[in-house]
Amino acid sequence: MPENIIEDINTMLNGEKWTRAAINDYAISNFQNLDKTIDLLRGEELLDTALEVCDKHLETTKNSITALYLSGMISLSKHQIDDTNLLNLISIFTDNQRWNAVEYLCQRILDFGENKEALRTLADTLDHLKRQDDKYAIWDRLIKVDHDETDIVKYLAEKKETDGNKEEAVLYYRKAIHRYVNKNQFSQVREIWKKLVEQGVDDYEFFFLIEKKVAKSISSDKAVNLLEDLYPAVKNYENWDTAIEILKRILNYDNKSHLARHEIIECYKEKYADHSQLDECIKLSNLTQHWRSITEAIADFEKHISFDSGSFVYHKTWGVGIIKEIKDDEITIDFTKKRAHTMQLKMAVGALQSLSREHIWVLKSVHSKEKLKAKIKKDIPWALKTIIKSFDNVADIKKIKSELVPAILSAGEWISWSAEMRNILKTDPFFGNVPDKIDQFVVRDRAISFEEKTFNQFKAEKNFFSKIQTARNFLEHCDPDSEFFAEIFNFFTAFLRAGTFSPQTAASFLFVSKITQDYPFLNPGLDWGFKELWEQMEEPIQIFSQIEDSILRKQFLSAVHKEIEDWPTVYLSLLPIQLSKTMLDDLLNAGYKKAVSEKLIEMIEHYREYREGLVWIARHTAESSWPEQLGLNGEKILINMILLLNLTYSDIESKRDVSNNRKLNRQIQSYLFKEQILGNYLAGCDEKTAMKIYNLLEDIDAIDPVIKRDLKKIIQNRFPKIKLYSDKKNLETSAAAASRYFYTTEASLQAKQRELKNIIEVEIPKNSKEIGAAIELGDLSENAEYKAGKERQETLQIQAGKLKDELERARLFPEDEREADKIGFGTIITLNDLQEKKEETYTILGPWESNPSERIISYLSPFGNAFLGNSKGDTLDFTINDRNYKFKVKNVKLVAS
């Protein structure tokens, strides 16, 4: 049966005659029969064989309809991007005007996903078939996958407009104008701009966005042309603020524009028609005088015009005030602590800052702290809008905090309030960030879409791999046919066309490849793949290590395995950098057991160089069976983990790569102690090994004494007669060596451990999140949140360091060394003061427990140390700080344990 199918295909191919008459006789049913043949081939797993037969036939008969169709459809069914054969077949039928066949072939391609060429050809075919509505539907699909297409977008907009669908027409015109700007086709840009102006100018931010793009990609003169087209419509609506903004933009491009200068004066007159000082302000600012810089004249006018009866002002010494009267050249102001203060108007303009009634400083001055706090806590968006708008509609977190803390919110209230604030700034559509400044926030008059918000974030990101993550976030919530995503996508494809190679080139290739795999229509048409990319890498291992994205690293490894013939050598080289179970399984399945074993043993032996590698191996040794198969020594791994633990302690103390060493230290401690790997091992190993491991632990002073004690008990329970090395010194020796070690009670030890644990597991992670959130705001040099977080981090690290140091030196007093008749740690002594003729009682404990007011004294203190080793009935005579003491020991007893 399988052989018959291939024979039938060969018969069809050899019997086929390519003539115009044959093409005219070819019906859709012929293609449908070939589809059935493909189904049979798939069932018999002969697709590859049939593909090889067809491709070989095409080498001699390039226009074979059967071979082109079978080869093209089999390739598509195998998810191969190459659709050349089907497009060639479509071209043959198009040239012969067999439109029904062309339509069928296009639809068959589209059954496997959107395809630019198939959609374009199908639209042309439907036009020939006089099926206009169907053609428009296909055009709608085409413009979503072909971001370079411009004219069809405009045609669709015109169709929507003709049909009376104004809202959709505007959306299509906007899409078209973006694309014409990207192609620098200004005549079309201006044509659509005028249409959009006719449809309404309420969303002026869109017009300003296009104007800025035109100025950047075409010319500032063209941007002025667009603004001059926009201005009359805005003026007609008497939207004076927007009209003034348009004229300012024109003057920013062309400060000699007489029209803009004249019109901005007219707009000011309309806006401030009721202002008592309007004419005087125009005169003082020299707005009408062409010799005066228009920028300076506007600034002066707006400063002067802001002064009027009832307006609020701010003075750096007297704070917020309200203008009571302006008479001639004199202004009277009521400040909170300086009522009816008079100033010359000219002096006031220079000394005072005008404030709107909604300015946060005004609100602070006219409302009680309690009322304002309640409002700010209840309505965070309102608070943010108020503060941001108070400072020319731009503010960062540092500025927001400075206005609220401590004047309104306490530092503690700010922590919880700011967490919600950050989420609002990130998600609320009425907040955006300044382009290229991710930490500067603005308030939008109209809601900003998630697309635009994420796009602005993408532009503001400085880190390449952060841009990749932002692009992924975009695709999680938005369609790839967005004009914004077109710019994002082009950012990465530009690296692939640059002609130079870098880690960003490799990362862009991997990212673009994944995108085009999910959305084939976005394929940028590269004529090379990973194999060619690999050949450009002079140092592939170094390139891989510089890819700071785990998803891209996995793609890199997958591509190496699939495309690079010598992939096992590459995998072995990458093992120390990117240890993974998948890599090991691939190598073992390929027969590289010996090489893998040697590489892992090398990493175990040279654990100082491969620290993360040893931790990974140790963890997987406990979870898998393959370490035994590879001949890895479990005892060696465990011992080297202990040695590495000691090494991390040493490096932390020496301030070497502290962050990474602390991370490794936590991982090793969790593995050895928290997960009880070491305890379980000691419960089953021989006596010699147990002694060896315990001696290693005993030499690491930083290990928690309680952990050592518990492990010691495990060993002693298993080997009761074992003699373990321990740091047994008598109390006098301990006192002499007090600079290093000291004794404490278990209760105090546990309390200090809990305190340290809270700092490490609660306070430091919380602080790290605050620092991370601050870093996302950017511009660390001016980021108060970041600086405050770093200061808190330093304080916590000092506290943790001090506690760790003390815990390293703390020792539990050995129970077998406590003597009931001698004064020492853990005893209560009753004394007769022979000088004061009175009885006194003291408890001798350690420095952590010392509390002189409760008559608990440290055995390390001069006073406590003077009694050590004495017994009931002894008389003591000593001097401390020039004071003489004389006691007789009346009684000695042990503190209850």
GROMACS .gro file of C-alpha atoms in nm, residues 256-650:
model
  395
  256LYS     CA    1   1.005   8.422   1.369
  257SER     CA    2   0.650   8.321   1.275
  258HIS     CA    3   0.456   8.650   1.261
  259LEU     CA    4   0.125   8.467   1.225
  260ALA     CA    5   0.180   8.259   1.540
  261ARG     CA    6   0.297   8.562   1.739
  262HIS     CA    7  -0.007   8.763   1.636
  263GLU     CA    8  -0.247   8.476   1.704
  264ILE     CA    9  -0.110   8.392   2.046
  265ILE     CA   10  -0.175   8.752   2.156
  266GLU     CA   11  -0.534   8.721   2.032
  267CYS     CA   12  -0.577   8.392   2.217
  268TYR     CA   13  -0.442   8.544   2.538
  269LYS     CA   14  -0.688   8.829   2.505
  270GLU     CA   15  -0.977   8.584   2.470
  271LYS     CA   16  -0.862   8.362   2.756
  272TYR     CA   17  -0.801   8.649   3.000
  273ALA     CA   18  -1.080   8.878   2.881
  274ASP     CA   19  -1.202   8.928   3.239
  275HIS     CA   20  -0.857   8.992   3.387
  276SER     CA   21  -0.821   9.342   3.532
  277GLN     CA   22  -0.455   9.372   3.432
  278LEU     CA   23  -0.469   9.217   3.081
  279ASP     CA   24  -0.355   9.518   2.878
  280GLU     CA   25  -0.089   9.609   3.134
  281CYS     CA   26   0.050   9.253   3.126
  282ILE     CA   27   0.072   9.255   2.745
  283LYS     CA   28   0.248   9.588   2.760
  284LEU     CA   29   0.494   9.489   3.036
  285SER     CA   30   0.590   9.164   2.862
  286ASN     CA   31   0.646   9.334   2.522
  287LEU     CA   32   0.450   9.059   2.350
  288THR     CA   33   0.364   9.293   2.064
  289GLN     CA   34   0.724   9.405   2.014
  290HIS     CA   35   0.902   9.192   1.755
  291TRP     CA   36   1.244   9.288   1.888
  292ARG     CA   37   1.164   9.092   2.207
  293SER     CA   38   1.233   8.718   2.214
  294ILE     CA   39   0.896   8.550   2.184
  295THR     CA   40   0.994   8.280   2.434
  296GLU     CA   41   1.090   8.538   2.697
  297ALA     CA   42   0.788   8.755   2.619
  298ILE     CA   43   0.548   8.461   2.666
  299ALA     CA   44   0.715   8.364   2.995
  300ASP     CA   45   0.689   8.723   3.123
  301PHE     CA   46   0.328   8.759   3.015
  302GLU     CA   47   0.218   8.435   3.179
  303LYS     CA   48   0.398   8.534   3.499
  304HIS     CA   49   0.233   8.881   3.504
  305ILE     CA   50  -0.114   8.759   3.407
  306SER     CA   51  -0.115   8.507   3.692
  307PHE     CA   52  -0.129   8.800   3.937
  308ASP     CA   53  -0.486   8.917   3.999
  309SER     CA   54  -0.715   8.970   4.293
  310GLY     CA   55  -0.804   8.634   4.447
  311SER     CA   56  -0.504   8.452   4.297
  312PHE     CA   57  -0.273   8.245   4.514
  313VAL     CA   58   0.102   8.303   4.526
  314TYR     CA   59   0.402   8.152   4.702
  315HIS     CA   60   0.698   8.324   4.868
  316LYS     CA   61   1.002   8.121   4.973
  317THR     CA   62   0.999   8.281   5.320
  318TRP     CA   63   0.633   8.357   5.393
  319GLY     CA   64   0.479   8.060   5.212
  320VAL     CA   65   0.137   8.065   5.044
  321GLY     CA   66  -0.061   8.387   5.022
  322ILE     CA   67  -0.362   8.528   4.841
  323ILE     CA   68  -0.364   8.853   4.646
  324LYS     CA   69  -0.615   9.088   4.803
  325GLU     CA   70  -0.574   9.386   4.573
  326ILE     CA   71  -0.373   9.524   4.282
  327LYS     CA   72  -0.381   9.903   4.261
  328ASP     CA   73  -0.167  10.091   4.017
  329ASP     CA   74   0.182   9.945   4.061
  330GLU     CA   75   0.122   9.806   4.411
  331ILE     CA   76   0.003   9.460   4.513
  332THR     CA   77  -0.140   9.365   4.854
  333ILE     CA   78  -0.108   9.004   4.970
  334ASP     CA   79  -0.236   8.815   5.273
  335PHE     CA   80   0.019   8.558   5.384
  336THR     CA   81  -0.065   8.330   5.677
  337LYS     CA   82   0.190   8.501   5.904
  338LYS     CA   83   0.210   8.835   5.725
  339ARG     CA   84  -0.126   8.991   5.656
  340ALA     CA   85  -0.182   9.285   5.421
  341HIS     CA   86   0.175   9.280   5.297
  342THR     CA   87   0.239   9.526   5.013
  343MET     CA   88   0.492   9.496   4.732
  344GLN     CA   89   0.571   9.675   4.411
  345LEU     CA   90   0.419   9.475   4.125
  346LYS     CA   91   0.751   9.458   3.942
  347MET     CA   92   0.920   9.320   4.255
  348ALA     CA   93   0.631   9.077   4.317
  349VAL     CA   94   0.668   8.925   3.970
  350GLY     CA   95   1.027   8.835   4.048
  351ALA     CA   96   0.978   8.727   4.409
  352LEU     CA   97   0.651   8.535   4.394
  353GLN     CA   98   0.539   8.216   4.226
  354SER     CA   99   0.179   8.204   4.113
  355LEU     CA  100  -0.026   7.901   4.215
  356SER     CA  101  -0.352   7.758   4.089
  357ARG     CA  102  -0.634   7.704   4.335
  358GLU     CA  103  -0.582   7.325   4.298
  359HIS     CA  104  -0.208   7.344   4.370
  360ILE     CA  105  -0.103   7.108   4.650
  361TRP     CA  106   0.062   7.398   4.838
  362VAL     CA  107  -0.266   7.591   4.833
  363LEU     CA  108  -0.459   7.287   4.957
  364LYS     CA  109  -0.208   7.241   5.240
  365SER     CA  110  -0.257   7.603   5.344
  366VAL     CA  111  -0.638   7.617   5.335
  367HIS     CA  112  -0.728   7.269   5.466
  368SER     CA  113  -0.647   7.099   5.793
  369LYS     CA  114  -0.391   6.819   5.791
  370GLU     CA  115  -0.654   6.569   5.904
  371LYS     CA  116  -0.899   6.662   5.630
  372LEU     CA  117  -0.633   6.653   5.358
  373LYS     CA  118  -0.489   6.324   5.488
  374ALA     CA  119  -0.834   6.162   5.479
  375LYS     CA  120  -0.887   6.278   5.120
  376ILE     CA  121  -0.541   6.165   5.005
  377LYS     CA  122  -0.578   5.823   5.165
  378LYS     CA  123  -0.928   5.773   5.026
  379ASP     CA  124  -0.863   5.893   4.671
  380ILE     CA  125  -0.508   5.816   4.562
  381PRO     CA  126  -0.567   5.900   4.190
  382TRP     CA  127  -0.694   6.246   4.293
  383ALA     CA  128  -0.386   6.298   4.511
  384LEU     CA  129  -0.153   6.197   4.231
  385LYS     CA  130  -0.326   6.418   3.974
  386THR     CA  131  -0.320   6.712   4.216
  387ILE     CA  132   0.052   6.682   4.291
  388ILE     CA  133   0.164   6.610   3.935
  389LYS     CA  134  -0.041   6.895   3.788
  390SER     CA  135   0.097   7.128   4.055
  391PHE     CA  136   0.442   7.105   3.895
  392ASP     CA  137   0.380   7.166   3.524
  393ASN     CA  138   0.224   6.820   3.491
  394VAL     CA  139   0.551   6.635   3.549
  395ALA     CA  140   0.660   6.472   3.875
  396ASP     CA  141   0.858   6.171   3.992
  397ILE     CA  142   0.813   5.959   4.304
  398LYS     CA  143   1.071   6.167   4.489
  399LYS     CA  144   0.865   6.482   4.431
  400ILE     CA  145   0.538   6.315   4.525
  401LYS     CA  146   0.684   6.188   4.850
  402SER     CA  147   0.839   6.523   4.940
  403GLU     CA  148   0.495   6.684   4.918
  404LEU     CA  149   0.331   6.426   5.142
  405VAL     CA  150   0.591   6.312   5.395
  406PRO     CA  151   0.600   6.424   5.672
  407ALA     CA  152   0.364   6.718   5.610
  408ILE     CA  153   0.058   6.496   5.561
  409LEU     CA  154   0.155   6.129   5.584
  410SER     CA  155   0.394   5.964   5.826
  411ALA     CA  156   0.682   5.752   5.695
  412GLY     CA  157   0.489   5.439   5.794
  413GLU     CA  158   0.172   5.554   5.619
  414TRP     CA  159   0.375   5.637   5.308
  415ILE     CA  160   0.500   5.277   5.277
  416SER     CA  161   0.152   5.128   5.235
  417TRP     CA  162   0.016   5.428   5.045
  418SER     CA  163   0.305   5.432   4.797
  419ALA     CA  164   0.264   5.062   4.716
  420GLU     CA  165  -0.090   5.127   4.592
  421MET     CA  166   0.026   5.452   4.430
  422ARG     CA  167   0.282   5.267   4.216
  423ASN     CA  168   0.018   5.022   4.098
  424ILE     CA  169  -0.211   5.308   3.999
  425LEU     CA  170   0.065   5.487   3.810
  426LYS     CA  171   0.134   5.162   3.627
  427THR     CA  172  -0.224   5.065   3.539
  428ASP     CA  173  -0.446   5.375   3.548
  429PRO     CA  174  -0.504   5.493   3.186
  430PHE     CA  175  -0.500   5.859   3.291
  431PHE     CA  176  -0.136   5.843   3.397
  432GLY     CA  177   0.156   5.810   3.162
  433ASN     CA  178   0.529   5.863   3.167
  434VAL     CA  179   0.735   6.120   2.982
  435PRO     CA  180   0.878   5.962   2.664
  436ASP     CA  181   1.231   5.833   2.730
  437LYS     CA  182   1.193   5.904   3.105
  438ILE     CA  183   1.030   5.610   3.278
  439ASP     CA  184   1.045   5.774   3.621
  440GLN     CA  185   0.869   6.099   3.520
  441PHE     CA  186   0.489   6.083   3.535
  442VAL     CA  187   0.224   6.298   3.366
  443VAL     CA  188  -0.153   6.326   3.385
  444ARG     CA  189  -0.341   6.268   3.061
  445ASP     CA  190  -0.656   6.462   2.973
  446ARG     CA  191  -0.775   6.152   2.789
  447ALA     CA  192  -0.724   5.794   2.894
  448ILE     CA  193  -0.409   5.639   2.749
  449SER     CA  194  -0.446   5.287   2.610
  450PHE     CA  195  -0.249   4.998   2.753
  451GLU     CA  196  -0.078   4.976   2.413
  452GLU     CA  197   0.051   5.331   2.426
  453LYS     CA  198   0.137   5.307   2.795
  454THR     CA  199   0.346   4.994   2.737
  455PHE     CA  200   0.499   5.144   2.424
  456ASN     CA  201   0.611   5.450   2.621
  457GLN     CA  202   0.760   5.218   2.881
  458PHE     CA  203   0.942   5.031   2.604
  459LYS     CA  204   1.093   5.353   2.470
  460ALA     CA  205   1.196   5.465   2.817
  461GLU     CA  206   1.367   5.136   2.910
  462LYS     CA  207   1.745   5.163   2.887
  463ASN     CA  208   1.828   4.794   2.935
  464PHE     CA  209   1.801   4.585   2.619
  465PHE     CA  210   1.666   4.277   2.796
  466SER     CA  211   1.413   4.486   2.987
  467LYS     CA  212   1.286   4.599   2.648
  468ILE     CA  213   1.239   4.235   2.549
  469GLN     CA  214   1.032   4.168   2.861
  470THR     CA  215   0.825   4.481   2.795
  471ALA     CA  216   0.763   4.361   2.438
  472ARG     CA  217   0.643   4.028   2.577
  473ASN     CA  218   0.409   4.211   2.817
  474PHE     CA  219   0.272   4.404   2.521
  475LEU     CA  220   0.188   4.084   2.332
  476GLU     CA  221   0.027   3.927   2.638
  477HIS     CA  222  -0.241   4.197   2.638
  478CYS     CA  223  -0.246   4.342   2.285
  479ASP     CA  224  -0.260   4.229   1.924
  480PRO     CA  225   0.059   4.225   1.716
  481ASP     CA  226  -0.116   4.425   1.441
  482SER     CA  227  -0.087   4.738   1.655
  483GLU     CA  228   0.105   5.030   1.507
  484PHE     CA  229   0.289   5.055   1.837
  485PHE     CA  230   0.405   4.695   1.814
  486ALA     CA  231   0.528   4.756   1.462
  487GLU     CA  232   0.778   5.006   1.606
  488ILE     CA  233   0.872   4.769   1.888
  489PHE     CA  234   0.928   4.485   1.643
  490ASN     CA  235   1.133   4.705   1.411
  491PHE     CA  236   1.364   4.791   1.701
  492PHE     CA  237   1.474   4.427   1.718
  493THR     CA  238   1.479   4.357   1.344
  494ALA     CA  239   1.710   4.658   1.303
  495PHE     CA  240   1.978   4.463   1.493
  496LEU     CA  241   1.944   4.182   1.239
  497ARG     CA  242   1.999   4.417   0.946
  498ALA     CA  243   2.279   4.620   1.103
  499GLY     CA  244   2.562   4.418   0.952
  500THR     CA  245   2.745   4.397   1.286
  501PHE     CA  246   2.730   4.127   1.552
  502SER     CA  247   2.673   4.157   1.927
  503PRO     CA  248   2.492   3.971   2.207
  504GLN     CA  249   2.193   4.194   2.124
  505THR     CA  250   2.200   4.058   1.766
  506ALA     CA  251   2.178   3.702   1.893
  507ALA     CA  252   1.906   3.793   2.141
  508SER     CA  253   1.709   3.983   1.874
  509PHE     CA  254   1.728   3.685   1.640
  510LEU     CA  255   1.596   3.450   1.908
  511PHE     CA  256   1.320   3.691   2.009
  512VAL     CA  257   1.214   3.765   1.649
  513SER     CA  258   1.222   3.393   1.567
  514LYS     CA  259   0.982   3.318   1.851
  515ILE     CA  260   0.752   3.603   1.749
  516THR     CA  261   0.742   3.489   1.385
  517GLN     CA  262   0.680   3.133   1.499
  518ASP     CA  263   0.369   3.253   1.683
  519TYR     CA  264   0.278   3.511   1.417
  520PRO     CA  265   0.425   3.394   1.082
  521PHE     CA  266   0.296   3.702   0.902
  522LEU     CA  267   0.550   3.912   1.094
  523ASN     CA  268   0.840   3.727   0.932
  524PRO     CA  269   1.087   4.004   0.835
  525GLY     CA  270   1.209   3.801   0.537
  526LEU     CA  271   1.553   3.703   0.666
  527ASP     CA  272   1.740   3.471   0.430
  528TRP     CA  273   1.951   3.323   0.709
  529GLY     CA  274   1.890   3.127   1.027
  530PHE     CA  275   2.056   3.021   1.350
  531LYS     CA  276   2.325   2.822   1.173
  532GLU     CA  277   2.441   3.133   0.988
  533LEU     CA  278   2.414   3.334   1.309
  534TRP     CA  279   2.633   3.077   1.483
  535GLU     CA  280   2.901   3.117   1.219
  536GLN     CA  281   2.923   3.487   1.304
  537MET     CA  282   2.988   3.416   1.672
  538GLU     CA  283   3.359   3.429   1.740
  539GLU     CA  284   3.302   3.350   2.109
  540PRO     CA  285   2.962   3.175   2.135
  541ILE     CA  286   3.009   3.078   2.500
  542GLN     CA  287   3.077   3.442   2.591
  543ILE     CA  288   2.778   3.556   2.382
  544PHE     CA  289   2.556   3.307   2.565
  545SER     CA  290   2.676   3.425   2.906
  546GLN     CA  291   2.580   3.785   2.814
  547ILE     CA  292   2.219   3.694   2.730
  548GLU     CA  293   2.038   3.812   3.043
  549ASP     CA  294   1.708   3.640   2.978
  550SER     CA  295   1.621   3.283   3.082
  551ILE     CA  296   1.366   3.232   2.804
  552LEU     CA  297   1.614   3.339   2.536
  553ARG     CA  298   1.879   3.112   2.688
  554LYS     CA  299   1.646   2.815   2.655
  555GLN     CA  300   1.579   2.909   2.292
  556PHE     CA  301   1.955   2.938   2.233
  557LEU     CA  302   2.017   2.588   2.371
  558SER     CA  303   1.729   2.442   2.173
  559ALA     CA  304   1.861   2.600   1.852
  560VAL     CA  305   2.213   2.469   1.922
  561HIS     CA  306   2.077   2.117   1.969
  562LYS     CA  307   1.871   2.138   1.651
  563GLU     CA  308   2.102   2.328   1.416
  564ILE     CA  309   2.464   2.276   1.526
  565GLU     CA  310   2.622   1.944   1.434
  566ASP     CA  311   2.873   1.952   1.719
  567TRP     CA  312   2.610   2.045   1.976
  568PRO     CA  313   2.739   1.803   2.245
  569THR     CA  314   3.072   1.990   2.261
  570VAL     CA  315   2.884   2.318   2.293
  571TYR     CA  316   2.659   2.177   2.565
  572LEU     CA  317   2.961   2.050   2.759
  573SER     CA  318   3.121   2.395   2.738
  574LEU     CA  319   2.801   2.561   2.856
  575LEU     CA  320   2.734   2.325   3.147
  576PRO     CA  321   2.916   2.539   3.406
  577ILE     CA  322   2.719   2.844   3.291
  578GLN     CA  323   2.376   2.693   3.235
  579LEU     CA  324   2.334   2.366   3.419
  580SER     CA  325   1.998   2.212   3.339
  581LYS     CA  326   1.841   1.868   3.359
  582THR     CA  327   1.738   1.893   2.994
  583MET     CA  328   2.096   1.950   2.879
  584LEU     CA  329   2.221   1.655   3.084
  585ASP     CA  330   1.945   1.426   2.957
  586ASP     CA  331   2.020   1.525   2.595
  587LEU     CA  332   2.391   1.452   2.644
  588LEU     CA  333   2.331   1.122   2.820
  589ASN     CA  334   2.078   1.009   2.560
  590ALA     CA  335   2.333   1.092   2.291
  591GLY     CA  336   2.591   0.865   2.455
  592TYR     CA  337   2.811   1.125   2.625
  593LYS     CA  338   2.799   0.968   2.970
  594LYS     CA  339   3.177   0.969   3.017
  595ALA     CA  340   3.218   1.332   2.905
  596VAL     CA  341   2.933   1.446   3.130
  597SER     CA  342   3.076   1.255   3.423
  598GLU     CA  343   3.420   1.410   3.373
  599LYS     CA  344   3.273   1.760   3.344
  600LEU     CA  345   3.064   1.725   3.661
  601ILE     CA  346   3.351   1.572   3.856
  602GLU     CA  347   3.569   1.863   3.743
  603MET     CA  348   3.306   2.106   3.875
  604ILE     CA  349   3.288   1.920   4.207
  605GLU     CA  350   3.666   1.913   4.248
  606HIS     CA  351   3.710   2.278   4.151
  607TYR     CA  352   3.412   2.404   4.347
  608ARG     CA  353   3.581   2.738   4.413
  609GLU     CA  354   3.550   2.818   4.040
  610TYR     CA  355   3.211   2.651   3.989
  611ARG     CA  356   3.024   2.753   4.304
  612GLU     CA  357   2.675   2.769   4.155
  613GLY     CA  358   2.751   2.447   3.968
  614LEU     CA  359   2.835   2.256   4.287
  615VAL     CA  360   2.514   2.374   4.455
  616TRP     CA  361   2.313   2.265   4.149
  617ILE     CA  362   2.483   1.925   4.141
  618ALA     CA  363   2.431   1.874   4.515
  619ARG     CA  364   2.062   1.956   4.495
  620HIS     CA  365   2.005   1.726   4.199
  621THR     CA  366   2.210   1.452   4.363
  622ALA     CA  367   1.948   1.442   4.635
  623GLU     CA  368   1.659   1.441   4.385
  624SER     CA  369   1.779   1.212   4.103
  625SER     CA  370   1.939   0.876   4.036
  626TRP     CA  371   2.169   0.989   3.752
  627PRO     CA  372   2.453   1.103   3.985
  628GLU     CA  373   2.512   0.740   4.083
  629GLN     CA  374   2.509   0.638   3.717
  630LEU     CA  375   2.775   0.900   3.647
  631GLY     CA  376   2.996   0.784   3.932
  632LEU     CA  377   2.965   1.102   4.136
  633ASN     CA  378   3.087   1.074   4.495
  634GLY     CA  379   2.806   1.178   4.729
  635GLU     CA  380   3.039   1.214   5.026
  636LYS     CA  381   3.273   1.435   4.825
  637ILE     CA  382   2.983   1.656   4.716
  638LEU     CA  383   2.865   1.692   5.076
  639ILE     CA  384   3.211   1.771   5.211
  640ASN     CA  385   3.275   2.028   4.938
  641MET     CA  386   2.940   2.190   5.014
  642ILE     CA  387   3.059   2.236   5.375
  643LEU     CA  388   3.390   2.375   5.251
  644LEU     CA  389   3.203   2.608   5.015
  645LEU     CA  390   2.985   2.722   5.304
  646ASN     CA  391   3.297   2.818   5.497
  647LEU     CA  392   3.433   2.994   5.186
  648THR     CA  393   3.118   3.203   5.148
  649TYR     CA  394   3.137   3.309   5.514
  650SER     CA  395   3.499   3.412   5.461
   0.00000   0.00000   0.00000
